mmCIF file of C-alpha atoms in Angstrom:
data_model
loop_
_atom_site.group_PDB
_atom_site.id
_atom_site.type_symbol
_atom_site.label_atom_id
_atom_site.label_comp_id
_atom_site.label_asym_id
_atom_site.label_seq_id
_atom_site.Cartn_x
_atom_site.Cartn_y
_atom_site.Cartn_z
ATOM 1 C CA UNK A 1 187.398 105.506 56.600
ATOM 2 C CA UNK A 2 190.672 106.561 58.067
ATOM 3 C CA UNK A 3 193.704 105.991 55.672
ATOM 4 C CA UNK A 4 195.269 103.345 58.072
ATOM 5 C CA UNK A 5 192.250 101.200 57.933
ATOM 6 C CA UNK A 6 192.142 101.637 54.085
ATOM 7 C CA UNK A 7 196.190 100.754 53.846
ATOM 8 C CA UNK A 8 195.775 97.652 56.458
ATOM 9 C CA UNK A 9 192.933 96.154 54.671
ATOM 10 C CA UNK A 10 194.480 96.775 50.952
ATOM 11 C CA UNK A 11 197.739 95.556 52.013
ATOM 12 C CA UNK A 12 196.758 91.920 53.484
ATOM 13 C CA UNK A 13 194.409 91.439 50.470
ATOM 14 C CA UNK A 14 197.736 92.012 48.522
ATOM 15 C CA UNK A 15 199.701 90.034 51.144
ATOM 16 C CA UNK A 16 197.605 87.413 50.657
ATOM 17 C CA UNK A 17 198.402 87.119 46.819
ATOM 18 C CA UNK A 18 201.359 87.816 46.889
ATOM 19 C CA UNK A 19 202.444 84.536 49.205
ATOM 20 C CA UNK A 20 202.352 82.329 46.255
ATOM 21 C CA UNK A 21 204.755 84.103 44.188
ATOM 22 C CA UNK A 22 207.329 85.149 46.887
ATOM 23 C CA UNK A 23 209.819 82.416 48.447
ATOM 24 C CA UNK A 24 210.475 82.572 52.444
ATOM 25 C CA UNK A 25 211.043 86.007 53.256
ATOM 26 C CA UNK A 26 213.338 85.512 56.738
ATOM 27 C CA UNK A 27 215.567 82.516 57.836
ATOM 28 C CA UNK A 28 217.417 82.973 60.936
ATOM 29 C CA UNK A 29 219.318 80.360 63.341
ATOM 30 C CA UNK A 30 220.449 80.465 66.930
ATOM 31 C CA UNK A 31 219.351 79.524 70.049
ATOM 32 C CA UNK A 32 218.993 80.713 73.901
ATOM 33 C CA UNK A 33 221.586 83.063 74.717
ATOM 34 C CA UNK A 34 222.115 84.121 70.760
ATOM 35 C CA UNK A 35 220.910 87.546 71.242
ATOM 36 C CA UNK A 36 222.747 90.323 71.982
ATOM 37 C CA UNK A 37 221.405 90.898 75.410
ATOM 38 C CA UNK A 38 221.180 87.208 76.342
ATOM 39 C CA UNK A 39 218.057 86.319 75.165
ATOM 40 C CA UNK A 40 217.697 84.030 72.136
ATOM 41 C CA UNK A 41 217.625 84.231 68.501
ATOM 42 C CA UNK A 42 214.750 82.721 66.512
ATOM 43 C CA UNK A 43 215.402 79.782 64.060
ATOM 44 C CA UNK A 44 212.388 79.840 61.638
ATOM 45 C CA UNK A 45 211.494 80.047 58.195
ATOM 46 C CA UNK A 46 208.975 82.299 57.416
ATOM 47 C CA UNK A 47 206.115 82.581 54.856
ATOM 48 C CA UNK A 48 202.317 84.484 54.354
ATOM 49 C CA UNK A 49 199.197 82.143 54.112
ATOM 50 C CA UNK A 50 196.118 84.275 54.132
ATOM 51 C CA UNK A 51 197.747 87.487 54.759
ATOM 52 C CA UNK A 52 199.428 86.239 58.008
ATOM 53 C CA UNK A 53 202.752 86.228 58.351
ATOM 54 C CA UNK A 54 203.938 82.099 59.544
ATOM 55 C CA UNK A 55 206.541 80.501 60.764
ATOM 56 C CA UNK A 56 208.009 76.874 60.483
ATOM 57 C CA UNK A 57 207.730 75.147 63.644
ATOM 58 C CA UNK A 58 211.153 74.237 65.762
ATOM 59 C CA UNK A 59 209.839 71.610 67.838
ATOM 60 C CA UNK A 60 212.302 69.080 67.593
ATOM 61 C CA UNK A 61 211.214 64.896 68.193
ATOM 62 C CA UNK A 62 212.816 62.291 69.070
ATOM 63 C CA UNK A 63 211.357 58.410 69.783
ATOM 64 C CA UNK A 64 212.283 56.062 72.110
ATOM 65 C CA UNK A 65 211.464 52.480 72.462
ATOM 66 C CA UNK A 66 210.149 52.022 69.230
ATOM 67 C CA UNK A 67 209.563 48.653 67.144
ATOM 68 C CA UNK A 68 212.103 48.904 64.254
ATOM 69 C CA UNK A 69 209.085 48.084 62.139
ATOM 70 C CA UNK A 70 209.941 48.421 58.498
ATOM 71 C CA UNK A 71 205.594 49.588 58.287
ATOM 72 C CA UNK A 72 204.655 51.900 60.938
ATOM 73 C CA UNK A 73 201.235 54.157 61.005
ATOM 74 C CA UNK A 74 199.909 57.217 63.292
ATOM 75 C CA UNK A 75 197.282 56.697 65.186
ATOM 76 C CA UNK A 76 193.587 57.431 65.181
ATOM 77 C CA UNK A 77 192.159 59.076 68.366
ATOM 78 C CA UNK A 78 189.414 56.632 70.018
ATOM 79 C CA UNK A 79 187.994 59.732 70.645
ATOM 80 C CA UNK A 80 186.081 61.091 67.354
ATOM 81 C CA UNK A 81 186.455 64.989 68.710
ATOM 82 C CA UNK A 82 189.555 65.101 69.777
ATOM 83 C CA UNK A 83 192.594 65.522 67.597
ATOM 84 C CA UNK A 84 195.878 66.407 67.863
ATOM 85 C CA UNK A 85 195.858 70.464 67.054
ATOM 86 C CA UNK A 86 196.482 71.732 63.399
ATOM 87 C CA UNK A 87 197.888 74.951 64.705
ATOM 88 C CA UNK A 88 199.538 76.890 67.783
ATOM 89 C CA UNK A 89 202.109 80.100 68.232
ATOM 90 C CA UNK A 90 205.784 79.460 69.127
ATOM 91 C CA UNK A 91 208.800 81.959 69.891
ATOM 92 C CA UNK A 92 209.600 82.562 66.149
ATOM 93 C CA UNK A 93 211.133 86.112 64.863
ATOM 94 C CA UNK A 94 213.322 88.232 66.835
ATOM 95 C CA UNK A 95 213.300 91.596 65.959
ATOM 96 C CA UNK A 96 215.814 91.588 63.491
ATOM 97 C CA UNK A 97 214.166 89.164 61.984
ATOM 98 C CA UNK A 98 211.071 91.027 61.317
ATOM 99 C CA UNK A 99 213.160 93.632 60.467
ATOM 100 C CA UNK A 100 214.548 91.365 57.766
ATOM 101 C CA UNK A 101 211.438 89.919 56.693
ATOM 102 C CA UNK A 102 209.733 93.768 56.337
ATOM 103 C CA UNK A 103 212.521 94.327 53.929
ATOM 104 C CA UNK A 104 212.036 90.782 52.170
ATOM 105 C CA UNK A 105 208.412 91.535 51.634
ATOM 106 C CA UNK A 106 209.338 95.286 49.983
ATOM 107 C CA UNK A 107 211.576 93.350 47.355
ATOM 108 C CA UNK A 108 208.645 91.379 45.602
ATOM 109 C CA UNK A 109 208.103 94.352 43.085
ATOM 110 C CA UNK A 110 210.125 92.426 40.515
ATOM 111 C CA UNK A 111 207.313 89.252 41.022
ATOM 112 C CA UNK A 112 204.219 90.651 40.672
ATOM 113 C CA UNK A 113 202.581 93.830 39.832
ATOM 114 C CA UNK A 114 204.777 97.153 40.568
ATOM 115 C CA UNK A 115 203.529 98.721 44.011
ATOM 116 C CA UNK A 116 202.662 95.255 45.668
ATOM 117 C CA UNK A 117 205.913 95.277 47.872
ATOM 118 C CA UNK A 118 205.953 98.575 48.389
ATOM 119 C CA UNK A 119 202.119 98.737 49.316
ATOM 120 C CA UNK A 120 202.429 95.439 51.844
ATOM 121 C CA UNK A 121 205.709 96.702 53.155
ATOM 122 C CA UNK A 122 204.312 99.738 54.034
ATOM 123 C CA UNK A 123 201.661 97.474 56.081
ATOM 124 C CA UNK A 124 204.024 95.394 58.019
ATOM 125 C CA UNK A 125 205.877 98.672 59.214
ATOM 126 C CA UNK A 126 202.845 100.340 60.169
ATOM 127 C CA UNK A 127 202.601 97.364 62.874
ATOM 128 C CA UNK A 128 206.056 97.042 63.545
ATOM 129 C CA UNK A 129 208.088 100.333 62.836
ATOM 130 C CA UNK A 130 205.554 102.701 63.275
ATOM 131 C CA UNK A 131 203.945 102.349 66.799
ATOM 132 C CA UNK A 132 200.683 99.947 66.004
ATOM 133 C CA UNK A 133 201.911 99.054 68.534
ATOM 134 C CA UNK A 134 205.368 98.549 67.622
ATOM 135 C CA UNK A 135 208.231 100.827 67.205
ATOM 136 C CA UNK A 136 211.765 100.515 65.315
ATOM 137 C CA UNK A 137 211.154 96.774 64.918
ATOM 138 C CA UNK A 138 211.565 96.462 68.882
ATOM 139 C CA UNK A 139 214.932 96.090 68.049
ATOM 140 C CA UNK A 140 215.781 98.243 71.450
ATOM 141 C CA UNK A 141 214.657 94.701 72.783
ATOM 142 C CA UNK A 142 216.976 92.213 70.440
ATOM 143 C CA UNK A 143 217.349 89.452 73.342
ATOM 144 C CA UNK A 144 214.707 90.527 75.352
ATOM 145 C CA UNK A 145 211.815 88.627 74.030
ATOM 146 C CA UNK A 146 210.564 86.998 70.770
ATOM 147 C CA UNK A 147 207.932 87.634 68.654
ATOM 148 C CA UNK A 148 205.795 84.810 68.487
ATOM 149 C CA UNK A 149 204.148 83.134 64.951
ATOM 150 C CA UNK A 150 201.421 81.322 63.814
ATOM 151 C CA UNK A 151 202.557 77.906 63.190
ATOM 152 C CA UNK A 152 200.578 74.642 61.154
ATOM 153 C CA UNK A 153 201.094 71.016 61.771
ATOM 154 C CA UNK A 154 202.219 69.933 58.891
ATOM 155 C CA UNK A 155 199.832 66.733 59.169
ATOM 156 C CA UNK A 156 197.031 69.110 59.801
ATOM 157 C CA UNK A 157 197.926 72.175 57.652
ATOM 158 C CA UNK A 158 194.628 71.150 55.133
ATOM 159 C CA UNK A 159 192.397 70.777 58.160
ATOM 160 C CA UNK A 160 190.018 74.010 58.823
ATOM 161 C CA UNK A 161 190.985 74.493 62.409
ATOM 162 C CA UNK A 162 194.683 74.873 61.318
ATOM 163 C CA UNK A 163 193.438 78.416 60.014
ATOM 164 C CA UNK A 164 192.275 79.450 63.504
ATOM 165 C CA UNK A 165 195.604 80.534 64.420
ATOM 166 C CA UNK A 166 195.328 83.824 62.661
ATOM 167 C CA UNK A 167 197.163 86.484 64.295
ATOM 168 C CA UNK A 168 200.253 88.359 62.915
ATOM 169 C CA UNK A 169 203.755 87.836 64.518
ATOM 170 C CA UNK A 170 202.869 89.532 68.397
ATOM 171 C CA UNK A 171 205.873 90.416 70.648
ATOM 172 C CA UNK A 172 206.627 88.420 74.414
ATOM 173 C CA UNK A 173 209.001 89.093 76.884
ATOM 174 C CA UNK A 174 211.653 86.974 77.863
ATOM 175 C CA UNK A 175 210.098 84.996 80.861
ATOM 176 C CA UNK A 176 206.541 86.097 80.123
ATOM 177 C CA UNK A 177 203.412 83.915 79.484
ATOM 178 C CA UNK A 178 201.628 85.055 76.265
ATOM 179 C CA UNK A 179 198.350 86.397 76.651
ATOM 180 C CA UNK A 180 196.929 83.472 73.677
ATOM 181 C CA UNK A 181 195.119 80.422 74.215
ATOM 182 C CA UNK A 182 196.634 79.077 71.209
ATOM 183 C CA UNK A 183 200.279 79.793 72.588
ATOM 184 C CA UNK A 184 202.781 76.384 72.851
ATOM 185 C CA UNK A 185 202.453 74.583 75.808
ATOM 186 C CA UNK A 186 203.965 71.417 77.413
ATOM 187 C CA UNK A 187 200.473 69.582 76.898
ATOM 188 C CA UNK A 188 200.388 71.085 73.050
ATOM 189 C CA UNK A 189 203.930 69.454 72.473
ATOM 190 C CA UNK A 190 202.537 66.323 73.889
ATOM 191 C CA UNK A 191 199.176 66.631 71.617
ATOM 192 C CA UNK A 192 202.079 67.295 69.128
ATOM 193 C CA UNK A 193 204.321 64.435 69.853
ATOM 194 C CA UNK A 194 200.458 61.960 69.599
ATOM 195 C CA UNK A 195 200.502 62.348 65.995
ATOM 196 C CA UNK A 196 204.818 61.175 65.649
ATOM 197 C CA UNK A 197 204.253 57.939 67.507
ATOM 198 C CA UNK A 198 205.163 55.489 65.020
ATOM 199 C CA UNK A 199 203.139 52.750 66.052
ATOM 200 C CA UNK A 200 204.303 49.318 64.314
ATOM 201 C CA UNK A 201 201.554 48.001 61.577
ATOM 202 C CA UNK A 202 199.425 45.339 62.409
ATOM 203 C CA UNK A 203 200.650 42.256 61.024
ATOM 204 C CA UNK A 204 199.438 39.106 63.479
ATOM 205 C CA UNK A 205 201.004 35.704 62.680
ATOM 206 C CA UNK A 206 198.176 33.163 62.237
ATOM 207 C CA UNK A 207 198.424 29.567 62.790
ATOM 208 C CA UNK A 208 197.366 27.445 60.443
ATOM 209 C CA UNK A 209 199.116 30.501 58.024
ATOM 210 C CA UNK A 210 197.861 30.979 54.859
ATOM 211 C CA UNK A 211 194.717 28.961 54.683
ATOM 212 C CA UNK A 212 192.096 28.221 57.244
ATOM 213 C CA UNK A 213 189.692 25.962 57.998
ATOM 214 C CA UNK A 214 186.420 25.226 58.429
ATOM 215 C CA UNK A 215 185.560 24.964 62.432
ATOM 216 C CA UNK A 216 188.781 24.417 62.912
ATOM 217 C CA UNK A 217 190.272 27.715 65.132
ATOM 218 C CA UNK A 218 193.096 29.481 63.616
ATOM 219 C CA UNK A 219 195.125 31.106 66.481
ATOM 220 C CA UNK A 220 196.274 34.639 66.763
ATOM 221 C CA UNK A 221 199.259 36.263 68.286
ATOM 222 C CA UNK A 222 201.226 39.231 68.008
ATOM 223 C CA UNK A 223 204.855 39.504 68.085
ATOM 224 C CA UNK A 224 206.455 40.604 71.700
ATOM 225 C CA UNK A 225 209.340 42.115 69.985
ATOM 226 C CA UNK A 226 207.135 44.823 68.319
ATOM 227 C CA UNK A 227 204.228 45.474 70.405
ATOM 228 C CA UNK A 228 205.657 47.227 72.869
ATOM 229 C CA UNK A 229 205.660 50.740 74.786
ATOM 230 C CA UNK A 230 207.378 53.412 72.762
ATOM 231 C CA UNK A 231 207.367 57.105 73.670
ATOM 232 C CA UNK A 232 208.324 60.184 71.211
ATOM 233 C CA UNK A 233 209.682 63.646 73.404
ATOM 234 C CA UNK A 234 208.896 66.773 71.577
ATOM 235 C CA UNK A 235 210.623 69.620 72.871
ATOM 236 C CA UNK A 236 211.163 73.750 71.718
ATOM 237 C CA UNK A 237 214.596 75.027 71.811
ATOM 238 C CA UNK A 238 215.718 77.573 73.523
ATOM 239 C CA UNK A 239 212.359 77.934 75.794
ATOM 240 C CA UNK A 240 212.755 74.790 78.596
ATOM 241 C CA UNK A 241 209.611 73.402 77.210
ATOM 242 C CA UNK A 242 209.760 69.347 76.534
ATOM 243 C CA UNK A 243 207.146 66.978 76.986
ATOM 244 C CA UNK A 244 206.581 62.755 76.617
ATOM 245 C CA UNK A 245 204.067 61.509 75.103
ATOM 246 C CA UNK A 246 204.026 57.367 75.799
ATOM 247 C CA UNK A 247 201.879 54.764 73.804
ATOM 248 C CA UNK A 248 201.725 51.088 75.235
ATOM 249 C CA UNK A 249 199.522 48.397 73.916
ATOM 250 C CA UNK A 250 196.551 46.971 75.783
ATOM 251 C CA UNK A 251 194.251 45.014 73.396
ATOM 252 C CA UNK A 252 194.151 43.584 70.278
ATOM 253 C CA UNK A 253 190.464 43.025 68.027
ATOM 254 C CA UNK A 254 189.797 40.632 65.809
ATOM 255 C CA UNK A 255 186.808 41.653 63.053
ATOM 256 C CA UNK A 256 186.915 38.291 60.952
ATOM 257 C CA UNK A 257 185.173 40.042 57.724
ATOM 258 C CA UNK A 258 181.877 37.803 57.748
ATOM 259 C CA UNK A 259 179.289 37.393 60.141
ATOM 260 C CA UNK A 260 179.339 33.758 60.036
ATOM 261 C CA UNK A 261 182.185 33.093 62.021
ATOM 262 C CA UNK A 262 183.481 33.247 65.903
ATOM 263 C CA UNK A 263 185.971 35.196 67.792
ATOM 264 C CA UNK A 264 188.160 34.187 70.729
ATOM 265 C CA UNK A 265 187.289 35.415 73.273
ATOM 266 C CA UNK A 266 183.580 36.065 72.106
ATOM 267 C CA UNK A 267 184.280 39.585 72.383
ATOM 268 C CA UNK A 268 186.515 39.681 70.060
ATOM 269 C CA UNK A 269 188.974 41.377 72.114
ATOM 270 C CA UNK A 270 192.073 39.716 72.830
ATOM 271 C CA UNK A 271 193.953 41.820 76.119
ATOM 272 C CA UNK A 272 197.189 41.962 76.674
ATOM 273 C CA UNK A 273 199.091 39.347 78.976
ATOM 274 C CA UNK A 274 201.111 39.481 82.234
ATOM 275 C CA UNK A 275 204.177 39.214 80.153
ATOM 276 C CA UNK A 276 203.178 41.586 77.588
ATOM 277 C CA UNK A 277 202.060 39.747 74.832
ATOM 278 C CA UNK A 278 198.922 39.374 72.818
ATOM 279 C CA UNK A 279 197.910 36.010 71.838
ATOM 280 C CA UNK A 280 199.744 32.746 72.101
ATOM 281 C CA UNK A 281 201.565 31.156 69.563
ATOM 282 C CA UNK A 282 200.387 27.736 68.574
ATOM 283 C CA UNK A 283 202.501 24.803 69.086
ATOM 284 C CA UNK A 284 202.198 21.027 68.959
ATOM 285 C CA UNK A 285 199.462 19.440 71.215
ATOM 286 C CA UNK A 286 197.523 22.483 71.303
ATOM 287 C CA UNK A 287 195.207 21.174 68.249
ATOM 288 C CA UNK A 288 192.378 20.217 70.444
ATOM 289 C CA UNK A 289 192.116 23.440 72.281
ATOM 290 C CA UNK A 290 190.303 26.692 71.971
ATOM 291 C CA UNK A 291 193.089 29.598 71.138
ATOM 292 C CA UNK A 292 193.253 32.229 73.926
ATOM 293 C CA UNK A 293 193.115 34.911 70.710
ATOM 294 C CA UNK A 294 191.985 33.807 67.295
ATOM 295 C CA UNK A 295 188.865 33.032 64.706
ATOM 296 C CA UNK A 296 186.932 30.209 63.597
ATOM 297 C CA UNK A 297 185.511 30.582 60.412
ATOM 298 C CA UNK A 298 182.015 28.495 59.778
ATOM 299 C CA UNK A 299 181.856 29.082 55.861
ATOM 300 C CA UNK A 300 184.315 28.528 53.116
ATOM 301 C CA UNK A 301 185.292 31.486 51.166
ATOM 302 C CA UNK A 302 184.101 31.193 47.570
ATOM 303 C CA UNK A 303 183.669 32.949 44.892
ATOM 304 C CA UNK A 304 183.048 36.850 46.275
ATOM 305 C CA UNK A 305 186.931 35.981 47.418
ATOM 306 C CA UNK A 306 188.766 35.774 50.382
ATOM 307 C CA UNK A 307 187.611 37.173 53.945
ATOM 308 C CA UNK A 308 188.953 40.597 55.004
ATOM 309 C CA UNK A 309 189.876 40.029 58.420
ATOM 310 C CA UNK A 310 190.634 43.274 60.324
ATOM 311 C CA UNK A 311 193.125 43.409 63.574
ATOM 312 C CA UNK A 312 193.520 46.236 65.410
ATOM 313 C CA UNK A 313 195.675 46.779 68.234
ATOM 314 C CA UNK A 314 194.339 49.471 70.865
ATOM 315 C CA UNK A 315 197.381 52.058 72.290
ATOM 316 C CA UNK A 316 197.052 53.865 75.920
ATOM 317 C CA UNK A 317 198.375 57.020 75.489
ATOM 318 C CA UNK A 318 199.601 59.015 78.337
ATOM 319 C CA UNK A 319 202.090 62.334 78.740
ATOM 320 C CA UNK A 320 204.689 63.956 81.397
ATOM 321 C CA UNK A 321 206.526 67.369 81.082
ATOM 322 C CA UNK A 322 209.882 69.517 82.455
ATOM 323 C CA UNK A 323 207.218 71.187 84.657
ATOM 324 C CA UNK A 324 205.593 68.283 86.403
ATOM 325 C CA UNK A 325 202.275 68.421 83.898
ATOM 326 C CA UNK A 326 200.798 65.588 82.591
ATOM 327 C CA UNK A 327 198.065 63.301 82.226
ATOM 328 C CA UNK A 328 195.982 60.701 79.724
ATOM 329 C CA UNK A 329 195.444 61.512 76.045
ATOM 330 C CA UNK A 330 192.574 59.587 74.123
ATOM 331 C CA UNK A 331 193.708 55.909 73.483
ATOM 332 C CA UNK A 332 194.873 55.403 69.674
ATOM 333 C CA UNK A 333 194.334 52.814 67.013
ATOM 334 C CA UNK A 334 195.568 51.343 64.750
ATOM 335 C CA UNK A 335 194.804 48.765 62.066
ATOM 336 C CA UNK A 336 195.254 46.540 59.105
ATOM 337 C CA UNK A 337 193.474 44.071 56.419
ATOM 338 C CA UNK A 338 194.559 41.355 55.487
ATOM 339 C CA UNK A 339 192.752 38.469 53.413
ATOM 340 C CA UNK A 340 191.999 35.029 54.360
ATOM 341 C CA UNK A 341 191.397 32.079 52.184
ATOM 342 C CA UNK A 342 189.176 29.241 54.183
ATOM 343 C CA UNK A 343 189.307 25.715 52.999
ATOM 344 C CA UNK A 344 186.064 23.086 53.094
ATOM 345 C CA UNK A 345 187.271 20.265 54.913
ATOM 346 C CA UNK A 346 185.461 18.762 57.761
ATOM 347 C CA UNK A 347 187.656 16.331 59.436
ATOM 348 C CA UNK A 348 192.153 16.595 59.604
ATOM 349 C CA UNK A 349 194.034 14.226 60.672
ATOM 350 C CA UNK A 350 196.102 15.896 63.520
#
């Protein structure tokens, strides 16, 4: 085996030991037009995981429209095989940066065993100082281009596929499309943006609250002011790329948490109304109707405890870009429990 094969191998076992013992090695900040030929700086933290040299993502987020819910959750894809992705590459490093973070890597003699730094070191600049394929750090291209990093979602990073993105730090023009699937994208930041939604938690208002009754309906609504559209806009600095992702409610279903009990509708699905509610708040002279949304409950709760009844709203999900892309995303849900006590009374006077 060639000596270069013997010193890459050697040197990302060691990389990949080292990681834990070794703080960030490069921190940079800027923007476009920070670099000296009027390109862009990077603005990442970097770090090893498995030998592979990572970055922090940039992707900023910000939400619009959203509840002011003191509870909020994220929601879970309708779809069971889809989910939002635990991993892509983004415009991390410029070349001083790697230059800085070969360096970095050289100084972690004094943390582990003597030779590690010098031994991993020596790996990084056989990639990016010595012509495989990289030469001098491409600093003859500070400005010119980035080099991209392998980058987990942070509310993915213990999921397996947020390992797939496995590549070391790989160098793109200015302008250019990278040659990886995996590369950022306006439909990636809107997959992104899916999992900050902060959907409002599912707390209906009941009527009668508290208890219910036996055959007597208790009527369910949700609150206007809440249940609403909300978007979130993820976007990269410094490359143009933004994207929306938008969540409105559609439906809301009831699950009472026994079988002997009935829904209303029958379906158990209660859709949203012209005017954007779910549900209808009861009021007086409504006692001898049938609720548009709510449960009747058959059997008085005894001693296995109260009824878990389950309402979860549904959330249409769709996306736009800065380049005219967009599209649906799998509908989201969202949930909550809460328990119901239900009285044994037969007849009330109204």
């Amino acid at each position: 085996m060639r000596r270069t094969k013997v010193l890459r191998a050697v040197g990302v076992s060691l990389l990949a030991v080292a990681v834990a013992a070794v703080p960030a090695p490069a921190t940079a900040g800027g923007g476009r037009n920070g670099g000296e030929k009027g390109g862009y700086e990077g603005s990442a933290e970097g770090s090893g995981d498995g030998g592979v040299i990572r970055a922090e993502t940039r992707i900023r987020v910000t939400t619009n429209g959203g509840s002011g819910a003191a509870t909020t959750g994220t929601l879970t894809p309708s779809n069971s095989n889809w989910t939002p992705p635990a991993c892509w590459y983004e415009p991390s490093f410029s070349p001083k940066e790697i230059e800085t973070t070969v360096k970095l890597w050289r100084s972690i003699d004094g943390f582990l065993l003597p030779g590690v730094g010098e031994v991993v070191g020596n790996m990084l600049d056989h990639r990016y100082k010595d012509g495989h394929p990289y030469k001098n750090y491409n600093l003859d291209k500070q400005g010119e281009g980035m080099f991209w990093a392998a980058v987990k979602n942070l509310k993915r990073k213990d999921d397996p596929e947020a390992n797939a993105c496995d590549r070391q730090p790989f160098w793109v023009d200015e302008g250019e499309p990278p040659n990886e699937p995996l590369a950022v994208s306006p439909q990636v930041l809107a997959e992104y943006a899916y999992d900050e939604l902060p959907v409002p938690g599912t707390q209906i208002e009941t009527a009668p609250a508290g208890k219910s009754t036996v055959n007597l309906p208790t009527w369910i609504w949700l609150d206007k002011a809440r249940f609403r559209k909300l978007s979130v806009t993820a976007s990269l600095p410094g490359t143009g790329l933004s994207a929306t992702t938008t969540a409105e409610p559609v439906s809301l279903r009831i699950e009472p948490g026994t079988p002997d009990a009935r829904t209303y509708p029958a379906s158990g699905v209660c859709e949203i109304d012209e005017d954007g509610g779910i549900g209808e708040p009861f009021a007086r002279g409504k006692a001898d109707r049938n609720p548009p949304c709510g449960v009747g409950y058959l059997r008085a709760t005894g001693a296995d405890g109260p009824y878990p009844l389950r309402a979860t709203v549904t959330w249409k999900i769709s996306w736009t870009s800065t380049d005219g892309q967009g599209g649906d995303l799998p509908d989201g849900t969202f949930g909550t429990t809460q328990d119901v006590t239900v009285r044994e009374i037969q007849s009330v006077n109204r």
